[in-house]
């Protein structure tokens, strides 16, 4: 497995249209392994294919570093980690919303409160192309919605008010020009 450089804010690959995965061939199997290693090396809890330069509808999640924050009686509902989600589709979202501080490996050094539905239901396929339906809430719902956004060409900063975005403008421009201090390998577009 290999650690892949993570693409930074400003890279058009983060905004491109993604394509459905038809089968998990050896190349894609390797990519999935590399993405899990890349996510762990960066101490992230999720990583989407566009963040390492691919257009596949695929992301990986591993919230095990955050499990301590989840009440023990709720941990049974959490699938085994890490998770590989292919061709995900969110089919339901709750009316109840929640505010939570998010960051993104493609936007190092910025964390902001983002409002999202508290729980969602989704269909996806795993690395064996087995179909699953999953209802999630709490931290896992948060991470899944963030990664799902990446497959739609969206970043968490798109959810901020124009006021907050204005405050972050110079920092974001800096990141898109490669001025990012990350503890993991990154690749800027410019
Ligand atoms: Ni992200």
PDB file of C-alpha atoms and ligand atoms in Angstrom:
ATOM      1  CA  UNK A   1       0.000   0.000   0.000  1.00  0.00           C
ATOM      2  CA  UNK A   2       1.052   3.556  -0.549  1.00  0.00           C
ATOM      3  CA  UNK A   3       0.374   6.944   0.918  1.00  0.00           C
ATOM      4  CA  UNK A   4      -1.077   9.194  -1.777  1.00  0.00           C
ATOM      5  CA  UNK A   5      -0.692  12.985  -1.816  1.00  0.00           C
ATOM      6  CA  UNK A   6      -3.952  14.711  -0.891  1.00  0.00           C
ATOM      7  CA  UNK A   7      -5.279  17.318  -3.324  1.00  0.00           C
ATOM      8  CA  UNK A   8      -5.843  20.757  -1.853  1.00  0.00           C
ATOM      9  CA  UNK A   9      -8.663  23.302  -2.030  1.00  0.00           C
ATOM     10  CA  UNK A  10      -8.522  24.991  -5.439  1.00  0.00           C
ATOM     11  CA  UNK A  11      -7.703  21.795  -7.331  1.00  0.00           C
ATOM     12  CA  UNK A  12     -10.424  21.326  -9.999  1.00  0.00           C
ATOM     13  CA  UNK A  13     -10.466  17.564  -9.367  1.00  0.00           C
ATOM     14  CA  UNK A  14     -12.354  18.355  -6.142  1.00  0.00           C
ATOM     15  CA  UNK A  15     -15.122  19.970  -8.202  1.00  0.00           C
ATOM     16  CA  UNK A  16     -15.343  17.481 -11.074  1.00  0.00           C
ATOM     17  CA  UNK A  17     -18.271  15.267 -11.786  1.00  0.00           C
ATOM     18  CA  UNK A  18     -17.704  11.741 -10.475  1.00  0.00           C
ATOM     19  CA  UNK A  19     -18.598   8.465 -12.168  1.00  0.00           C
ATOM     20  CA  UNK A  20     -20.260   5.323 -10.840  1.00  0.00           C
ATOM     21  CA  UNK A  21     -18.056   2.305 -10.133  1.00  0.00           C
ATOM     22  CA  UNK A  22     -19.064  -0.746 -12.175  1.00  0.00           C
ATOM     23  CA  UNK A  23     -16.736  -3.320 -10.688  1.00  0.00           C
ATOM     24  CA  UNK A  24     -13.902  -3.487  -8.206  1.00  0.00           C
ATOM     25  CA  UNK A  25     -10.934  -4.618 -10.273  1.00  0.00           C
ATOM     26  CA  UNK A  26      -7.383  -5.003  -8.952  1.00  0.00           C
ATOM     27  CA  UNK A  27      -6.560  -1.377  -9.691  1.00  0.00           C
ATOM     28  CA  UNK A  28      -9.528  -0.194  -7.649  1.00  0.00           C
ATOM     29  CA  UNK A  29      -8.731  -2.663  -4.858  1.00  0.00           C
ATOM     30  CA  UNK A  30      -5.280  -1.122  -4.636  1.00  0.00           C
ATOM     31  CA  UNK A  31      -6.754   2.381  -4.636  1.00  0.00           C
ATOM     32  CA  UNK A  32      -9.075   1.446  -1.734  1.00  0.00           C
ATOM     33  CA  UNK A  33      -6.124   0.093   0.279  1.00  0.00           C
ATOM     34  CA  UNK A  34      -4.057   3.177  -0.490  1.00  0.00           C
ATOM     35  CA  UNK A  35      -6.940   5.476   0.491  1.00  0.00           C
ATOM     36  CA  UNK A  36      -7.331   3.769   3.876  1.00  0.00           C
ATOM     37  CA  UNK A  37      -3.595   4.057   4.498  1.00  0.00           C
ATOM     38  CA  UNK A  38      -3.583   7.692   3.332  1.00  0.00           C
ATOM     39  CA  UNK A  39      -6.532   8.559   5.610  1.00  0.00           C
ATOM     40  CA  UNK A  40      -4.886   6.936   8.644  1.00  0.00           C
ATOM     41  CA  UNK A  41      -1.523   8.540   7.958  1.00  0.00           C
ATOM     42  CA  UNK A  42      -3.237  11.943   7.875  1.00  0.00           C
ATOM     43  CA  UNK A  43      -5.195  11.093  11.049  1.00  0.00           C
ATOM     44  CA  UNK A  44      -8.429  11.653   9.139  1.00  0.00           C
ATOM     45  CA  UNK A  45     -11.762   9.923   9.702  1.00  0.00           C
ATOM     46  CA  UNK A  46     -12.817   9.945   6.034  1.00  0.00           C
ATOM     47  CA  UNK A  47     -11.324  10.308   2.562  1.00  0.00           C
ATOM     48  CA  UNK A  48     -13.058  10.522  -0.819  1.00  0.00           C
ATOM     49  CA  UNK A  49     -11.585   9.455  -4.173  1.00  0.00           C
ATOM     50  CA  UNK A  50     -11.484  13.021  -5.644  1.00  0.00           C
ATOM     51  CA  UNK A  51      -9.180  14.029  -2.777  1.00  0.00           C
ATOM     52  CA  UNK A  52      -6.515  11.739  -4.211  1.00  0.00           C
ATOM     53  CA  UNK A  53      -7.252  12.666  -7.826  1.00  0.00           C
ATOM     54  CA  UNK A  54      -9.794   9.986  -8.826  1.00  0.00           C
ATOM     55  CA  UNK A  55     -13.308  10.453 -10.132  1.00  0.00           C
ATOM     56  CA  UNK A  56     -14.799   7.214  -8.826  1.00  0.00           C
ATOM     57  CA  UNK A  57     -17.854   7.383  -6.573  1.00  0.00           C
ATOM     58  CA  UNK A  58     -16.020   5.944  -3.633  1.00  0.00           C
ATOM     59  CA  UNK A  59     -15.012   6.987  -0.156  1.00  0.00           C
ATOM     60  CA  UNK A  60     -13.543   5.404   2.954  1.00  0.00           C
ATOM     61  CA  UNK A  61     -14.461   6.135   6.556  1.00  0.00           C
ATOM     62  CA  UNK A  62     -12.883   5.161   9.860  1.00  0.00           C
ATOM     63  CA  UNK A  63     -14.379   6.780  12.918  1.00  0.00           C
ATOM     64  CA  UNK A  64     -12.646   4.400  15.351  1.00  0.00           C
ATOM     65  CA  UNK A  65     -10.443   7.243  16.739  1.00  0.00           C
ATOM     66  CA  UNK A  66     -13.705   8.980  17.786  1.00  0.00           C
ATOM     67  CA  UNK A  67     -15.456   5.968  19.305  1.00  0.00           C
ATOM     68  CA  UNK A  68     -14.630   7.133  22.831  1.00  0.00           C
ATOM     69  CA  UNK A  69     -16.944  10.102  22.240  1.00  0.00           C
ATOM     70  CA  UNK A  70     -19.895   7.855  21.401  1.00  0.00           C
ATOM     71  CA  UNK A  71     -21.946   6.551  24.337  1.00  0.00           C
ATOM     72  CA  UNK A  72     -21.310   2.827  24.768  1.00  0.00           C
ATOM     73  CA  UNK A  73     -24.962   1.852  24.294  1.00  0.00           C
ATOM     74  CA  UNK A  74     -24.939   3.477  20.833  1.00  0.00           C
ATOM     75  CA  UNK A  75     -21.749   1.823  19.591  1.00  0.00           C
ATOM     76  CA  UNK A  76     -23.548  -1.388  18.645  1.00  0.00           C
ATOM     77  CA  UNK A  77     -25.234   0.430  15.756  1.00  0.00           C
ATOM     78  CA  UNK A  78     -21.909   1.312  14.171  1.00  0.00           C
ATOM     79  CA  UNK A  79     -20.688  -1.005  11.412  1.00  0.00           C
ATOM     80  CA  UNK A  80     -17.189  -2.432  11.610  1.00  0.00           C
ATOM     81  CA  UNK A  81     -14.554   0.185  10.777  1.00  0.00           C
ATOM     82  CA  UNK A  82     -13.003   1.070   8.374  1.00  0.00           C
ATOM     83  CA  UNK A  83     -15.899   1.232   5.926  1.00  0.00           C
ATOM     84  CA  UNK A  84     -15.666   1.353   2.140  1.00  0.00           C
ATOM     85  CA  UNK A  85     -18.654   3.042   0.486  1.00  0.00           C
ATOM     86  CA  UNK A  86     -19.079   2.707  -3.273  1.00  0.00           C
ATOM     87  CA  UNK A  87     -21.825   4.361  -5.351  1.00  0.00           C
ATOM     88  CA  UNK A  88     -23.512   5.753  -2.229  1.00  0.00           C
ATOM     89  CA  UNK A  89     -26.895   7.370  -2.452  1.00  0.00           C
ATOM     90  CA  UNK A  90     -28.494   9.249   0.419  1.00  0.00           C
ATOM     91  CA  UNK A  91     -32.166   8.304   0.287  1.00  0.00           C
ATOM     92  CA  UNK A  92     -33.464  10.079   3.382  1.00  0.00           C
ATOM     93  CA  UNK A  93     -32.354  12.854   5.687  1.00  0.00           C
ATOM     94  CA  UNK A  94     -33.889  13.981   8.967  1.00  0.00           C
ATOM     95  CA  UNK A  95     -35.547  17.363   9.364  1.00  0.00           C
ATOM     96  CA  UNK A  96     -33.610  17.759  12.612  1.00  0.00           C
ATOM     97  CA  UNK A  97     -30.329  19.478  12.002  1.00  0.00           C
ATOM     98  CA  UNK A  98     -27.200  19.672  14.066  1.00  0.00           C
ATOM     99  CA  UNK A  99     -24.194  21.983  14.235  1.00  0.00           C
ATOM    100  CA  UNK A 100     -20.761  20.362  14.377  1.00  0.00           C
ATOM    101  CA  UNK A 101     -17.210  21.540  13.807  1.00  0.00           C
ATOM    102  CA  UNK A 102     -15.769  20.079  10.611  1.00  0.00           C
ATOM    103  CA  UNK A 103     -12.386  20.015   8.997  1.00  0.00           C
ATOM    104  CA  UNK A 104     -11.167  18.492   5.740  1.00  0.00           C
ATOM    105  CA  UNK A 105      -7.824  16.966   4.753  1.00  0.00           C
ATOM    106  CA  UNK A 106      -8.015  19.049   1.539  1.00  0.00           C
ATOM    107  CA  UNK A 107      -8.412  22.258   3.580  1.00  0.00           C
ATOM    108  CA  UNK A 108      -5.720  22.003   6.260  1.00  0.00           C
ATOM    109  CA  UNK A 109      -5.793  24.464   9.139  1.00  0.00           C
ATOM    110  CA  UNK A 110      -9.471  25.441   8.845  1.00  0.00           C
ATOM    111  CA  UNK A 111     -12.264  24.146  11.058  1.00  0.00           C
ATOM    112  CA  UNK A 112     -15.770  25.605  10.999  1.00  0.00           C
ATOM    113  CA  UNK A 113     -19.200  24.865  12.387  1.00  0.00           C
ATOM    114  CA  UNK A 114     -21.412  23.289   9.727  1.00  0.00           C
ATOM    115  CA  UNK A 115     -25.153  22.607   9.970  1.00  0.00           C
ATOM    116  CA  UNK A 116     -26.336  19.294   8.536  1.00  0.00           C
ATOM    117  CA  UNK A 117     -29.197  16.824   9.027  1.00  0.00           C
ATOM    118  CA  UNK A 118     -28.714  14.891  12.252  1.00  0.00           C
ATOM    119  CA  UNK A 119     -29.406  11.489  10.680  1.00  0.00           C
ATOM    120  CA  UNK A 120     -29.502  10.053   7.171  1.00  0.00           C
ATOM    121  CA  UNK A 121     -30.279   6.806   5.425  1.00  0.00           C
ATOM    122  CA  UNK A 122     -28.240   5.621   2.480  1.00  0.00           C
ATOM    123  CA  UNK A 123     -27.721   2.795   0.021  1.00  0.00           C
ATOM    124  CA  UNK A 124     -24.193   1.851  -0.983  1.00  0.00           C
ATOM    125  CA  UNK A 125     -22.035  -1.026  -2.117  1.00  0.00           C
ATOM    126  CA  UNK A 126     -19.012  -2.315  -0.228  1.00  0.00           C
ATOM    127  CA  UNK A 127     -15.646  -3.379  -1.679  1.00  0.00           C
ATOM    128  CA  UNK A 128     -17.215  -6.699  -2.715  1.00  0.00           C
ATOM    129  CA  UNK A 129     -20.023  -4.813  -4.495  1.00  0.00           C
ATOM    130  CA  UNK A 130     -22.489  -6.133  -1.896  1.00  0.00           C
ATOM    131  CA  UNK A 131     -25.426  -3.777  -1.455  1.00  0.00           C
ATOM    132  CA  UNK A 132     -26.224  -2.254   1.906  1.00  0.00           C
ATOM    133  CA  UNK A 133     -28.836   0.053   3.357  1.00  0.00           C
ATOM    134  CA  UNK A 134     -27.707   1.943   6.413  1.00  0.00           C
ATOM    135  CA  UNK A 135     -29.354   4.387   8.805  1.00  0.00           C
ATOM    136  CA  UNK A 136     -26.849   6.499  10.700  1.00  0.00           C
ATOM    137  CA  UNK A 137     -26.778   9.388  13.114  1.00  0.00           C
ATOM    138  CA  UNK A 138     -24.263  11.240  15.237  1.00  0.00           C
ATOM    139  CA  UNK A 139     -20.606  11.372  14.231  1.00  0.00           C
ATOM    140  CA  UNK A 140     -20.908   8.661  11.581  1.00  0.00           C
ATOM    141  CA  UNK A 141     -23.778  10.508   9.858  1.00  0.00           C
ATOM    142  CA  UNK A 142     -21.670  13.652   9.948  1.00  0.00           C
ATOM    143  CA  UNK A 143     -18.596  12.020   8.386  1.00  0.00           C
ATOM    144  CA  UNK A 144     -20.639  10.188   5.750  1.00  0.00           C
ATOM    145  CA  UNK A 145     -22.419  13.389   4.673  1.00  0.00           C
ATOM    146  CA  UNK A 146     -19.104  15.241   4.443  1.00  0.00           C
ATOM    147  CA  UNK A 147     -17.548  12.516   2.264  1.00  0.00           C
ATOM    148  CA  UNK A 148     -20.720  12.183   0.176  1.00  0.00           C
ATOM    149  CA  UNK A 149     -20.441  15.889  -0.568  1.00  0.00           C
ATOM    150  CA  UNK A 150     -16.962  15.296  -2.021  1.00  0.00           C
ATOM    151  CA  UNK A 151     -18.515  12.991  -4.623  1.00  0.00           C
ATOM    152  CA  UNK A 152     -20.900  15.822  -5.548  1.00  0.00           C
ATOM    153  CA  UNK A 153     -18.025  18.278  -5.956  1.00  0.00           C
ATOM    154  CA  UNK A 154     -18.922  20.038  -2.714  1.00  0.00           C
ATOM    155  CA  UNK A 155     -16.691  21.067   0.180  1.00  0.00           C
ATOM    156  CA  UNK A 156     -17.719  21.928   3.727  1.00  0.00           C
ATOM    157  CA  UNK A 157     -16.878  25.563   3.085  1.00  0.00           C
ATOM    158  CA  UNK A 158     -19.764  25.649   0.570  1.00  0.00           C
ATOM    159  CA  UNK A 159     -22.151  25.258   3.521  1.00  0.00           C
ATOM    160  CA  UNK A 160     -20.861  28.344   5.341  1.00  0.00           C
ATOM    161  CA  UNK A 161     -22.497  31.746   5.315  1.00  0.00           C
ATOM    162  CA  UNK A 162     -21.048  34.263   2.880  1.00  0.00           C
ATOM    163  CA  UNK A 163     -19.918  36.176   5.971  1.00  0.00           C
ATOM    164  CA  UNK A 164     -17.834  33.247   7.238  1.00  0.00           C
ATOM    165  CA  UNK A 165     -16.529  32.532   3.742  1.00  0.00           C
ATOM    166  CA  UNK A 166     -15.454  36.157   3.467  1.00  0.00           C
ATOM    167  CA  UNK A 167     -13.461  35.837   6.671  1.00  0.00           C
ATOM    168  CA  UNK A 168     -11.750  32.701   5.358  1.00  0.00           C
ATOM    169  CA  UNK A 169     -11.171  34.025   1.838  1.00  0.00           C
ATOM    170  CA  UNK A 170      -7.485  34.859   2.147  1.00  0.00           C
ATOM    171  CA  UNK A 171      -6.684  31.632   3.968  1.00  0.00           C
ATOM    172  CA  UNK A 172      -8.480  29.606   1.292  1.00  0.00           C
ATOM    173  CA  UNK A 173      -6.698  31.489  -1.486  1.00  0.00           C
ATOM    174  CA  UNK A 174      -3.430  30.714   0.256  1.00  0.00           C
ATOM    175  CA  UNK A 175      -4.227  27.001   0.378  1.00  0.00           C
ATOM    176  CA  UNK A 176      -5.130  27.012  -3.313  1.00  0.00           C
ATOM    177  CA  UNK A 177      -1.724  28.559  -3.979  1.00  0.00           C
ATOM    178  CA  UNK A 178      -0.023  25.767  -2.057  1.00  0.00           C
ATOM    179  CA  UNK A 179       0.452  27.673   1.198  1.00  0.00           C
ATOM    180  CA  UNK A 180      -0.766  24.899   3.418  1.00  0.00           C
ATOM    181  CA  UNK A 181       0.884  23.448   6.462  1.00  0.00           C
ATOM    182  CA  UNK A 182      -0.101  19.831   6.620  1.00  0.00           C
ATOM    183  CA  UNK A 183       1.471  16.966   8.524  1.00  0.00           C
ATOM    184  CA  UNK A 184       0.842  14.647   5.545  1.00  0.00           C
ATOM    185  CA  UNK A 185       1.792  14.708   1.840  1.00  0.00           C
ATOM    186  CA  UNK A 186      -0.303  17.163  -0.193  1.00  0.00           C
ATOM    187  CA  UNK A 187      -0.378  18.209  -3.803  1.00  0.00           C
ATOM    188  CA  UNK A 188      -1.486  21.692  -4.734  1.00  0.00           C
ATOM    189  CA  UNK A 189      -2.822  22.482  -8.174  1.00  0.00           C
ATOM    190  CA  UNK A 190      -0.906  25.683  -8.827  1.00  0.00           C
TER     191      UNK A 190
HETATM  192 NI1  LIG B   1     -13.197  16.524   3.249  1.00  0.00          NI
END
